mmCIF file of C-alpha atoms in Angstrom:
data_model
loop_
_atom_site.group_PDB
_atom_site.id
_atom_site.type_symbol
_atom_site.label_atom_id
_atom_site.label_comp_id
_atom_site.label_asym_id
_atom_site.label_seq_id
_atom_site.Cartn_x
_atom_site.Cartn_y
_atom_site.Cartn_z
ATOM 1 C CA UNK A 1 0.000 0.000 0.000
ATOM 2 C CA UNK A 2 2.929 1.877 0.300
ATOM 3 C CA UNK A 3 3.305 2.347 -3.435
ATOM 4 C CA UNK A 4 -0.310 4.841 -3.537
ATOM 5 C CA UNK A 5 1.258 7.560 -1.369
ATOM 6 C CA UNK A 6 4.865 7.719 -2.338
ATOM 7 C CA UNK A 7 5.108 8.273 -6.462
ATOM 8 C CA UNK A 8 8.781 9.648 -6.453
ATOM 9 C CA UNK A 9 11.270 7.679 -8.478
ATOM 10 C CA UNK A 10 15.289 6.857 -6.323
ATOM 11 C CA UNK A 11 18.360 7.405 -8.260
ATOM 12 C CA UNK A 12 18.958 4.212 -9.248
ATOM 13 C CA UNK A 13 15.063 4.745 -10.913
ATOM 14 C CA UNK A 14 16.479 7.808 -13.123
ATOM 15 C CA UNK A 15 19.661 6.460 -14.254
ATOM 16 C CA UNK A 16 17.907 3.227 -15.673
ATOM 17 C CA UNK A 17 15.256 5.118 -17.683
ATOM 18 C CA UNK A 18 17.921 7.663 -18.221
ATOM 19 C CA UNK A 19 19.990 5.307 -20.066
ATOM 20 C CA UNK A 20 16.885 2.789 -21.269
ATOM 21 C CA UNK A 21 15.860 6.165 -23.244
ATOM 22 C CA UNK A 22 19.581 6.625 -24.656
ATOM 23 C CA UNK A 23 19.732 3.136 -25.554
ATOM 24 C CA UNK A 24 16.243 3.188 -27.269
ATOM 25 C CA UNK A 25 17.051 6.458 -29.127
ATOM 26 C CA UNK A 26 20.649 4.960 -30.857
ATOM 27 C CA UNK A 27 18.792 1.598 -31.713
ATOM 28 C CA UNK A 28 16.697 3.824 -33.414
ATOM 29 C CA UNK A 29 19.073 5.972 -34.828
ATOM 30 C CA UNK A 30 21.168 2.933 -35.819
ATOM 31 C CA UNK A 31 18.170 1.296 -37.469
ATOM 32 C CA UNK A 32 17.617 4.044 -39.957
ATOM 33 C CA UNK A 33 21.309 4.820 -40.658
ATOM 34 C CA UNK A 34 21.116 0.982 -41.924
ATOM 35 C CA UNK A 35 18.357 0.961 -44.083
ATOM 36 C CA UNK A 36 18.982 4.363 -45.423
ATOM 37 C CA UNK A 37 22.524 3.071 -46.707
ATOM 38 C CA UNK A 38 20.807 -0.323 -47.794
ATOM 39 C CA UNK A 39 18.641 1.660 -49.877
ATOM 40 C CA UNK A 40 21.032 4.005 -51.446
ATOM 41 C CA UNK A 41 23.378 1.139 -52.631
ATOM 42 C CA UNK A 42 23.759 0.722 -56.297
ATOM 43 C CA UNK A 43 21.962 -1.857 -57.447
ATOM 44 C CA UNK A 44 23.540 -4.947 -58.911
ATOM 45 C CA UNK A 45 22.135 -7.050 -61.742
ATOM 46 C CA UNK A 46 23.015 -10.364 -62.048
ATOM 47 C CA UNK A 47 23.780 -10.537 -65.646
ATOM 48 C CA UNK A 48 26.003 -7.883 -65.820
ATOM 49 C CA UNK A 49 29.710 -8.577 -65.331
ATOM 50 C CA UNK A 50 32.669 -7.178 -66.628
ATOM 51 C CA UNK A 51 33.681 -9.256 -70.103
ATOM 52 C CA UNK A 52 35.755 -12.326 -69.969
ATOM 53 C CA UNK A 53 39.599 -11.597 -71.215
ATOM 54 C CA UNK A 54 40.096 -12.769 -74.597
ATOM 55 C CA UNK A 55 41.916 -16.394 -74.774
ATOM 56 C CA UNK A 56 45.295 -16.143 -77.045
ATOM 57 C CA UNK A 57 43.786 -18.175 -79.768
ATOM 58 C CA UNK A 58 40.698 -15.174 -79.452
ATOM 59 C CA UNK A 59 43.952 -12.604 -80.500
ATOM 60 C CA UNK A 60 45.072 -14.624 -83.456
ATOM 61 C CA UNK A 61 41.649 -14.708 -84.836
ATOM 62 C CA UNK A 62 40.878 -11.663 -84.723
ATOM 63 C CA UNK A 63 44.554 -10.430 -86.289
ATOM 64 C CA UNK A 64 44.182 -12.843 -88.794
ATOM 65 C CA UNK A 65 40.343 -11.126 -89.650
ATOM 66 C CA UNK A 66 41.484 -7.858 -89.633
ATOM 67 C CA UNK A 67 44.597 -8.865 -92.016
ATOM 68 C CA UNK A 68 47.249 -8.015 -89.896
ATOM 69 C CA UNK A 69 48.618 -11.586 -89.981
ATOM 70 C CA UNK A 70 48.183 -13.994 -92.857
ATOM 71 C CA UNK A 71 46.862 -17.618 -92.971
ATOM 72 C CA UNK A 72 50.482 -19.363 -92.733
ATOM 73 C CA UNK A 73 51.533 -17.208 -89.877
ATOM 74 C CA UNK A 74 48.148 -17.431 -88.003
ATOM 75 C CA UNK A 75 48.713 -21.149 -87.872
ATOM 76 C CA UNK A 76 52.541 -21.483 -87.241
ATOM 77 C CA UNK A 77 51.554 -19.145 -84.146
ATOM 78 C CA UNK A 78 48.561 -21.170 -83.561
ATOM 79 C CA UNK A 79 51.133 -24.499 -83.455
ATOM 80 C CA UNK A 80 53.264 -22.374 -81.184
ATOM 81 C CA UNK A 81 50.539 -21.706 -78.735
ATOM 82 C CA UNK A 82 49.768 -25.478 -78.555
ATOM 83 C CA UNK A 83 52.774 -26.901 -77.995
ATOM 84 C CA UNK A 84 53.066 -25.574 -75.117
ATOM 85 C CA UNK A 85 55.692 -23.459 -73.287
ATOM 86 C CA UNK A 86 59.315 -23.417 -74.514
ATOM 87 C CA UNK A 87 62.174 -25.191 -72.365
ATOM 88 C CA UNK A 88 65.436 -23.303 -71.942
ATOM 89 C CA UNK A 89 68.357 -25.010 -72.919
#
């Protein structure tokens, strides 16, 4: 019965909902930091990557299409590339 005649909160009263409020206020804060980043990221499609890098052979065809090479030397380079790398003496 005590509890109807004396309302005042002790010290220990006002430093728990002094820092329950703090806490509450940087979850908050916190929260919408977090989502406002989450919603300002770039968004990524799955299809789009950067291109693959062109394979050696990819190089020799396209010199040989665009006539900088000609047939014989496209395939003694093309040999080259498939024999795999040179041993030093």
């Amino acid at each position: 019965m005590m509890f109807w005649y004396d309302h005042d909160v002790s010290g220990w009263g006002w430093f728990a909902m002094s820092a329950g409020m703090i806490l509450f206020w940087a979850l908050i804060i916190t929260i919408a930091v977090l989502l406002f980043r989450a919603l300002n990221q770039p968004q990524e499609h799955p299809h789009t990557h950067t291109p693959a890098t062109p394979s050696p052979e990819d190089i020799l065809r396209e010199r040989l299409a665009r006539g900088e090479i000609d047939e014989d030397d496209y395939r003694r380079r093309l040999s080259t590339l498939h024999a795999g790398p040179l041993t030093k003496p």
